[in-house]
PDB file of C-alpha atoms in Angstrom:
ATOM      1  CA  UNK A   1      -0.226  61.835 -31.480  1.00 59.00           C
ATOM      2  CA  UNK A   2       1.758  58.643 -31.500  1.00 62.00           C
ATOM      3  CA  UNK A   3       2.518  59.119 -35.515  1.00 69.00           C
ATOM      4  CA  UNK A   4       3.637  62.608 -34.885  1.00 65.00           C
ATOM      5  CA  UNK A   5       5.878  62.015 -31.595  1.00 66.00           C
ATOM      6  CA  UNK A   6       7.786  59.559 -34.143  1.00 65.00           C
ATOM      7  CA  UNK A   7       8.162  61.835 -36.920  1.00 71.00           C
ATOM      8  CA  UNK A   8       9.809  63.937 -34.340  1.00 68.00           C
ATOM      9  CA  UNK A   9      11.740  61.880 -32.754  1.00 68.00           C
ATOM     10  CA  UNK A  10      13.501  61.046 -36.508  1.00 75.00           C
ATOM     11  CA  UNK A  11      13.471  64.364 -37.223  1.00 75.00           C
ATOM     12  CA  UNK A  12      15.948  63.974 -33.927  1.00 69.00           C
ATOM     13  CA  UNK A  13      17.743  61.147 -35.376  1.00 70.00           C
ATOM     14  CA  UNK A  14      15.700  58.579 -32.939  1.00 68.00           C
ATOM     15  CA  UNK A  15      14.348  56.131 -35.511  1.00 75.00           C
ATOM     16  CA  UNK A  16      11.630  54.532 -33.455  1.00 73.00           C
ATOM     17  CA  UNK A  17       8.522  52.497 -34.506  1.00 81.00           C
ATOM     18  CA  UNK A  18       5.106  53.594 -32.765  1.00 72.00           C
ATOM     19  CA  UNK A  19       4.784  50.184 -30.696  1.00 80.00           C
ATOM     20  CA  UNK A  20       7.932  51.084 -29.548  1.00 79.00           C
ATOM     21  CA  UNK A  21       7.395  54.878 -28.110  1.00 73.00           C
ATOM     22  CA  UNK A  22       3.938  53.292 -26.687  1.00 76.00           C
ATOM     23  CA  UNK A  23       5.716  50.669 -25.051  1.00 79.00           C
ATOM     24  CA  UNK A  24       8.176  53.644 -24.064  1.00 75.00           C
ATOM     25  CA  UNK A  25       5.343  55.488 -21.761  1.00 74.00           C
ATOM     26  CA  UNK A  26       3.938  52.956 -20.915  1.00 79.00           C
ATOM     27  CA  UNK A  27       6.895  52.318 -18.769  1.00 79.00           C
ATOM     28  CA  UNK A  28       7.500  55.523 -18.177  1.00 76.00           C
ATOM     29  CA  UNK A  29       3.377  55.945 -16.161  1.00 78.00           C
ATOM     30  CA  UNK A  30       4.502  53.005 -14.528  1.00 82.00           C
ATOM     31  CA  UNK A  31       8.100  53.793 -13.144  1.00 79.00           C
ATOM     32  CA  UNK A  32       5.935  56.845 -12.136  1.00 77.00           C
ATOM     33  CA  UNK A  33       3.282  55.050 -10.157  1.00 80.00           C
ATOM     34  CA  UNK A  34       5.356  52.811  -8.667  1.00 82.00           C
ATOM     35  CA  UNK A  35       7.785  55.770  -7.262  1.00 79.00           C
ATOM     36  CA  UNK A  36       4.824  57.580  -6.589  1.00 79.00           C
ATOM     37  CA  UNK A  37       3.183  54.680  -4.254  1.00 80.00           C
ATOM     38  CA  UNK A  38       6.593  54.490  -2.679  1.00 76.00           C
ATOM     39  CA  UNK A  39       6.957  57.923  -2.017  1.00 73.00           C
ATOM     40  CA  UNK A  40       3.302  57.266  -0.540  1.00 66.00           C
ATOM     41  CA  UNK A  41       4.371  54.572   2.200  1.00 64.00           C
ATOM     42  CA  UNK A  42       8.086  55.956   3.780  1.00 60.00           C
ATOM     43  CA  UNK A  43       8.948  59.196   5.061  1.00 55.00           C
ATOM     44  CA  UNK A  44      11.956  61.839   6.001  1.00 54.00           C
ATOM     45  CA  UNK A  45      15.408  59.947   5.093  1.00 54.00           C
ATOM     46  CA  UNK A  46      14.278  56.832   4.328  1.00 54.00           C
ATOM     47  CA  UNK A  47      12.175  57.881   1.686  1.00 56.00           C
ATOM     48  CA  UNK A  48      13.399  56.103  -2.138  1.00 58.00           C
ATOM     49  CA  UNK A  49      15.154  57.975  -4.800  1.00 62.00           C
ATOM     50  CA  UNK A  50      13.239  59.656  -7.464  1.00 65.00           C
ATOM     51  CA  UNK A  51      13.832  59.650 -11.068  1.00 63.00           C
ATOM     52  CA  UNK A  52      15.197  62.636 -12.749  1.00 62.00           C
ATOM     53  CA  UNK A  53      11.446  63.622 -14.453  1.00 61.00           C
ATOM     54  CA  UNK A  54      10.004  62.530 -11.302  1.00 64.00           C
ATOM     55  CA  UNK A  55       8.722  66.225 -10.396  1.00 67.00           C
ATOM     56  CA  UNK A  56       7.324  67.198 -13.923  1.00 64.00           C
ATOM     57  CA  UNK A  57       5.541  63.764 -14.627  1.00 65.00           C
ATOM     58  CA  UNK A  58       4.017  64.495 -10.982  1.00 69.00           C
ATOM     59  CA  UNK A  59       3.454  68.326 -12.610  1.00 64.00           C
ATOM     60  CA  UNK A  60       1.751  65.998 -15.356  1.00 62.00           C
ATOM     61  CA  UNK A  61       0.174  63.145 -13.551  1.00 64.00           C
ATOM     62  CA  UNK A  62      -0.765  63.902 -10.325  1.00 63.00           C
ATOM     63  CA  UNK A  63      -4.148  65.527  -9.416  1.00 56.00           C
ATOM     64  CA  UNK A  64      -4.884  66.480 -13.321  1.00 50.00           C
ATOM     65  CA  UNK A  65      -7.790  65.383 -14.976  1.00 46.00           C
ATOM     66  CA  UNK A  66      -7.309  62.792 -17.194  1.00 44.00           C
ATOM     67  CA  UNK A  67      -9.098  63.767 -20.122  1.00 43.00           C
ATOM     68  CA  UNK A  68      -9.953  66.995 -21.970  1.00 40.00           C
ATOM     69  CA  UNK A  69      -7.414  69.847 -22.253  1.00 36.00           C
ATOM     70  CA  UNK A  70      -5.134  68.044 -19.470  1.00 41.00           C
ATOM     71  CA  UNK A  71      -5.106  64.905 -21.322  1.00 43.00           C
ATOM     72  CA  UNK A  72      -3.715  66.619 -24.180  1.00 41.00           C
ATOM     73  CA  UNK A  73      -1.173  68.312 -22.387  1.00 42.00           C
ATOM     74  CA  UNK A  74      -0.043  65.516 -20.293  1.00 48.00           C
ATOM     75  CA  UNK A  75       0.337  63.296 -23.573  1.00 47.00           C
ATOM     76  CA  UNK A  76       2.313  66.159 -25.232  1.00 47.00           C
ATOM     77  CA  UNK A  77       4.462  66.835 -21.880  1.00 50.00           C
ATOM     78  CA  UNK A  78       5.148  62.661 -21.988  1.00 49.00           C
ATOM     79  CA  UNK A  79       6.717  62.860 -25.264  1.00 51.00           C
ATOM     80  CA  UNK A  80       8.956  65.591 -24.101  1.00 54.00           C
ATOM     81  CA  UNK A  81      10.020  63.322 -21.501  1.00 49.00           C
ATOM     82  CA  UNK A  82      10.761  60.539 -23.509  1.00 50.00           C
ATOM     83  CA  UNK A  83      12.306  62.757 -25.965  1.00 52.00           C
ATOM     84  CA  UNK A  84      14.475  64.049 -23.120  1.00 53.00           C
ATOM     85  CA  UNK A  85      14.894  60.730 -21.228  1.00 49.00           C
ATOM     86  CA  UNK A  86      15.990  58.989 -24.894  1.00 51.00           C
ATOM     87  CA  UNK A  87      18.694  61.873 -25.101  1.00 52.00           C
ATOM     88  CA  UNK A  88      19.282  61.353 -21.536  1.00 51.00           C
ATOM     89  CA  UNK A  89      20.727  57.800 -22.269  1.00 46.00           C
ATOM     90  CA  UNK A  90      22.432  58.420 -26.100  1.00 50.00           C
ATOM     91  CA  UNK A  91      24.692  60.913 -23.877  1.00 52.00           C
ATOM     92  CA  UNK A  92      25.572  58.934 -21.436  1.00 47.00           C
ATOM     93  CA  UNK A  93      26.511  55.804 -23.180  1.00 46.00           C
ATOM     94  CA  UNK A  94      29.949  55.365 -24.312  1.00 50.00           C
ATOM     95  CA  UNK A  95      30.589  55.741 -28.000  1.00 47.00           C
ATOM     96  CA  UNK A  96      31.958  52.969 -29.317  1.00 43.00           C
ATOM     97  CA  UNK A  97      29.473  51.412 -27.725  1.00 47.00           C
ATOM     98  CA  UNK A  98      26.423  53.793 -29.420  1.00 49.00           C
ATOM     99  CA  UNK A  99      28.301  53.789 -32.375  1.00 45.00           C
ATOM    100  CA  UNK A 100      27.818  49.612 -32.149  1.00 49.00           C
ATOM    101  CA  UNK A 101      24.098  49.486 -31.357  1.00 49.00           C
ATOM    102  CA  UNK A 102      23.781  51.831 -34.181  1.00 49.00           C
ATOM    103  CA  UNK A 103      25.385  49.529 -36.410  1.00 52.00           C
ATOM    104  CA  UNK A 104      23.954  46.624 -34.813  1.00 52.00           C
ATOM    105  CA  UNK A 105      20.691  47.770 -35.289  1.00 50.00           C
ATOM    106  CA  UNK A 106      21.100  48.823 -38.733  1.00 53.00           C
ATOM    107  CA  UNK A 107      22.175  45.241 -39.443  1.00 58.00           C
ATOM    108  CA  UNK A 108      19.408  43.888 -37.661  1.00 56.00           C
ATOM    109  CA  UNK A 109      16.738  46.634 -40.020  1.00 52.00           C
ATOM    110  CA  UNK A 110      18.490  45.151 -43.321  1.00 54.00           C
ATOM    111  CA  UNK A 111      18.300  42.110 -43.034  1.00 60.00           C
ATOM    112  CA  UNK A 112      14.675  42.346 -41.828  1.00 60.00           C
ATOM    113  CA  UNK A 113      13.807  44.359 -45.114  1.00 55.00           C
ATOM    114  CA  UNK A 114      16.348  41.700 -46.156  1.00 61.00           C
ATOM    115  CA  UNK A 115      14.025  38.866 -45.312  1.00 62.00           C
ATOM    116  CA  UNK A 116      11.240  41.105 -46.000  1.00 59.00           C
ATOM    117  CA  UNK A 117      11.990  41.046 -49.515  1.00 60.00           C
ATOM    118  CA  UNK A 118      13.398  37.092 -50.037  1.00 61.00           C
ATOM    119  CA  UNK A 119       9.441  36.267 -48.860  1.00 62.00           C
ATOM    120  CA  UNK A 120       7.952  38.950 -50.681  1.00 61.00           C
ATOM    121  CA  UNK A 121      10.397  37.401 -53.782  1.00 61.00           C
ATOM    122  CA  UNK A 122       9.410  34.131 -52.470  1.00 59.00           C
ATOM    123  CA  UNK A 123       5.937  34.812 -52.480  1.00 58.00           C
ATOM    124  CA  UNK A 124       5.843  36.231 -55.977  1.00 62.00           C
ATOM    125  CA  UNK A 125       8.057  33.176 -57.242  1.00 62.00           C
ATOM    126  CA  UNK A 126       4.671  31.232 -55.660  1.00 61.00           C
ATOM    127  CA  UNK A 127       2.111  32.821 -56.875  1.00 63.00           C
ATOM    128  CA  UNK A 128       4.388  32.730 -60.632  1.00 67.00           C
ATOM    129  CA  UNK A 129       4.957  29.109 -60.073  1.00 67.00           C
ATOM    130  CA  UNK A 130       0.746  28.947 -59.128  1.00 58.00           C
ATOM    131  CA  UNK A 131      -0.208  30.838 -62.543  1.00 64.00           C
ATOM    132  CA  UNK A 132       2.257  28.497 -64.425  1.00 68.00           C
ATOM    133  CA  UNK A 133       0.297  25.535 -62.833  1.00 65.00           C
ATOM    134  CA  UNK A 134      -2.674  26.351 -63.310  1.00 66.00           C
ATOM    135  CA  UNK A 135      -1.944  27.747 -67.705  1.00 76.00           C
ATOM    136  CA  UNK A 136      -0.411  23.906 -68.242  1.00 75.00           C
ATOM    137  CA  UNK A 137      -3.329  22.647 -66.604  1.00 71.00           C
ATOM    138  CA  UNK A 138      -5.489  24.222 -68.299  1.00 76.00           C
ATOM    139  CA  UNK A 139      -3.822  23.429 -71.409  1.00 83.00           C
ATOM    140  CA  UNK A 140      -3.617  20.238 -70.426  1.00 84.00           C
ATOM    141  CA  UNK A 141      -7.469  20.541 -70.066  1.00 85.00           C
ATOM    142  CA  UNK A 142      -8.174  21.497 -73.311  1.00 88.00           C
ATOM    143  CA  UNK A 143      -6.111  18.974 -75.304  1.00 90.00           C
ATOM    144  CA  UNK A 144      -7.509  16.353 -73.617  1.00 90.00           C
ATOM    145  CA  UNK A 145     -10.992  17.806 -74.639  1.00 90.00           C
ATOM    146  CA  UNK A 146     -10.562  18.154 -77.646  1.00 92.00           C
ATOM    147  CA  UNK A 147      -9.171  14.816 -78.183  1.00 92.00           C
ATOM    148  CA  UNK A 148     -12.516  13.656 -76.655  1.00 92.00           C
ATOM    149  CA  UNK A 149     -13.853  15.591 -79.024  1.00 93.00           C
ATOM    150  CA  UNK A 150     -12.136  14.003 -81.874  1.00 93.00           C
ATOM    151  CA  UNK A 151     -12.560  10.733 -80.692  1.00 93.00           C
ATOM    152  CA  UNK A 152     -15.874  11.316 -80.288  1.00 93.00           C
ATOM    153  CA  UNK A 153     -16.123  12.504 -83.840  1.00 93.00           C
ATOM    154  CA  UNK A 154     -14.699   9.520 -84.843  1.00 94.00           C
ATOM    155  CA  UNK A 155     -16.396   7.452 -83.468  1.00 93.00           C
ATOM    156  CA  UNK A 156     -19.560   8.920 -84.753  1.00 94.00           C
ATOM    157  CA  UNK A 157     -18.730   8.882 -88.137  1.00 94.00           C
ATOM    158  CA  UNK A 158     -17.565   5.348 -87.883  1.00 94.00           C
ATOM    159  CA  UNK A 159     -20.776   4.628 -87.062  1.00 94.00           C
ATOM    160  CA  UNK A 160     -22.178   7.200 -89.195  1.00 93.00           C
ATOM    161  CA  UNK A 161     -20.225   4.122 -92.083  1.00 93.00           C
ATOM    162  CA  UNK A 162     -21.143   1.464 -90.552  1.00 93.00           C
ATOM    163  CA  UNK A 163     -24.991   2.333 -91.184  1.00 93.00           C
ATOM    164  CA  UNK A 164     -24.739   3.200 -94.576  1.00 93.00           C
ATOM    165  CA  UNK A 165     -22.987   0.528 -95.053  1.00 93.00           C
ATOM    166  CA  UNK A 166     -26.146  -1.512 -93.626  1.00 92.00           C
ATOM    167  CA  UNK A 167     -28.234   0.453 -95.613  1.00 92.00           C
ATOM    168  CA  UNK A 168     -26.391  -0.131 -98.809  1.00 92.00           C
ATOM    169  CA  UNK A 169     -26.578  -3.730 -98.512  1.00 93.00           C
ATOM    170  CA  UNK A 170     -30.432  -4.253 -97.279  1.00 93.00           C
ATOM    171  CA  UNK A 171     -30.522  -2.042-100.200  1.00 92.00           C
ATOM    172  CA  UNK A 172     -28.460  -4.318-102.523  1.00 92.00           C
ATOM    173  CA  UNK A 173     -30.005  -8.117-100.999  1.00 92.00           C
ATOM    174  CA  UNK A 174     -33.458  -6.125-101.714  1.00 92.00           C
ATOM    175  CA  UNK A 175     -32.892  -5.302-105.148  1.00 92.00           C
ATOM    176  CA  UNK A 176     -30.994  -8.533-106.096  1.00 93.00           C
ATOM    177  CA  UNK A 177     -34.773 -10.406-104.907  1.00 92.00           C
ATOM    178  CA  UNK A 178     -36.387  -8.590-106.884  1.00 92.00           C
ATOM    179  CA  UNK A 179     -34.205  -9.402-109.531  1.00 93.00           C
ATOM    180  CA  UNK A 180     -34.283 -12.914-108.650  1.00 93.00           C
ATOM    181  CA  UNK A 181     -38.337 -12.434-108.611  1.00 93.00           C
ATOM    182  CA  UNK A 182     -37.968 -10.751-111.579  1.00 91.00           C
ATOM    183  CA  UNK A 183     -36.239 -13.413-113.545  1.00 91.00           C
ATOM    184  CA  UNK A 184     -38.109 -16.407-112.141  1.00 91.00           C
ATOM    185  CA  UNK A 185     -41.935 -14.809-112.957  1.00 91.00           C
ATOM    186  CA  UNK A 186     -40.251 -14.199-116.638  1.00 91.00           C
ATOM    187  CA  UNK A 187     -39.476 -17.787-116.898  1.00 90.00           C
ATOM    188  CA  UNK A 188     -42.497 -18.551-115.679  1.00 89.00           C
ATOM    189  CA  UNK A 189     -44.328 -16.916-118.624  1.00 89.00           C
ATOM    190  CA  UNK A 190     -41.809 -18.010-121.077  1.00 89.00           C
ATOM    191  CA  UNK A 191     -42.737 -21.366-119.836  1.00 88.00           C
ATOM    192  CA  UNK A 192     -46.419 -20.832-120.458  1.00 86.00           C
ATOM    193  CA  UNK A 193     -46.637 -19.283-123.435  1.00 86.00           C
ATOM    194  CA  UNK A 194     -44.292 -21.872-125.209  1.00 86.00           C
ATOM    195  CA  UNK A 195     -46.887 -24.563-123.424  1.00 86.00           C
ATOM    196  CA  UNK A 196     -49.935 -22.488-124.778  1.00 86.00           C
ATOM    197  CA  UNK A 197     -47.324 -22.352-127.962  1.00 87.00           C
ATOM    198  CA  UNK A 198     -47.286 -26.299-128.032  1.00 85.00           C
ATOM    199  CA  UNK A 199     -51.200 -26.580-127.556  1.00 86.00           C
ATOM    200  CA  UNK A 200     -52.660 -24.417-130.378  1.00 84.00           C
ATOM    201  CA  UNK A 201     -49.385 -26.372-132.486  1.00 85.00           C
ATOM    202  CA  UNK A 202     -50.841 -29.378-131.863  1.00 84.00           C
ATOM    203  CA  UNK A 203     -55.194 -28.022-132.390  1.00 79.00           C
ATOM    204  CA  UNK A 204     -53.941 -27.212-135.438  1.00 80.00           C
ATOM    205  CA  UNK A 205     -52.297 -30.086-136.610  1.00 81.00           C
ATOM    206  CA  UNK A 206     -55.984 -31.873-136.152  1.00 78.00           C
ATOM    207  CA  UNK A 207     -57.575 -29.879-137.797  1.00 77.00           C
ATOM    208  CA  UNK A 208     -55.522 -29.587-140.377  1.00 79.00           C
ATOM    209  CA  UNK A 209     -55.705 -33.706-140.545  1.00 77.00           C
ATOM    210  CA  UNK A 210     -59.504 -34.078-140.189  1.00 70.00           C
ATOM    211  CA  UNK A 211     -62.100 -30.724-140.770  1.00 65.00           C
ATOM    212  CA  UNK A 212     -64.983 -32.349-139.321  1.00 65.00           C
ATOM    213  CA  UNK A 213     -63.401 -32.734-135.945  1.00 55.00           C
ATOM    214  CA  UNK A 214     -63.941 -29.416-135.318  1.00 56.00           C
TER     215      UNK A 214
END
């Protein structure tokens, strides 16, 4: 209903929000009930003056039902009251003042629109900065991870080289020991062979000198 009323007022040249329309309706109802209460307390010539729309409001908000079809009629009648009251206020105001008011409202509206646009731009810029920072952090993290992996690979390669060098050194030492043992063994055998040869030569000499020695 209020959106329909907003569209109708906009068509008539009165740009109002739904919230402003709701507040206006509340004020009209409050004024009516205040006047009705004041009228009930006084009588005769001392009765207070009523608003131009009091009779219409009384026919709508008086002893009518507050729900169903009556509520719909009341709401539609209140829409007419708000439109009429707004038109009367516009007609009774000075043209220069009206122009100034409209200009001020238009300027305020433009400022609000500009402020919203700037806020959205700021939010967009903040989002872009956040995404840019996240991208940069992710890039740095990848570089750091690659650097750590490279250092780890180099450490592992160094360990493998050291292990291979140690293994080669052990094999070389073992080979040298085996070679030393073979050389010593060959030298010992050579000495035994020389000793045996010397003994045989001595026996041969003895036999040649005295065959009866056998």
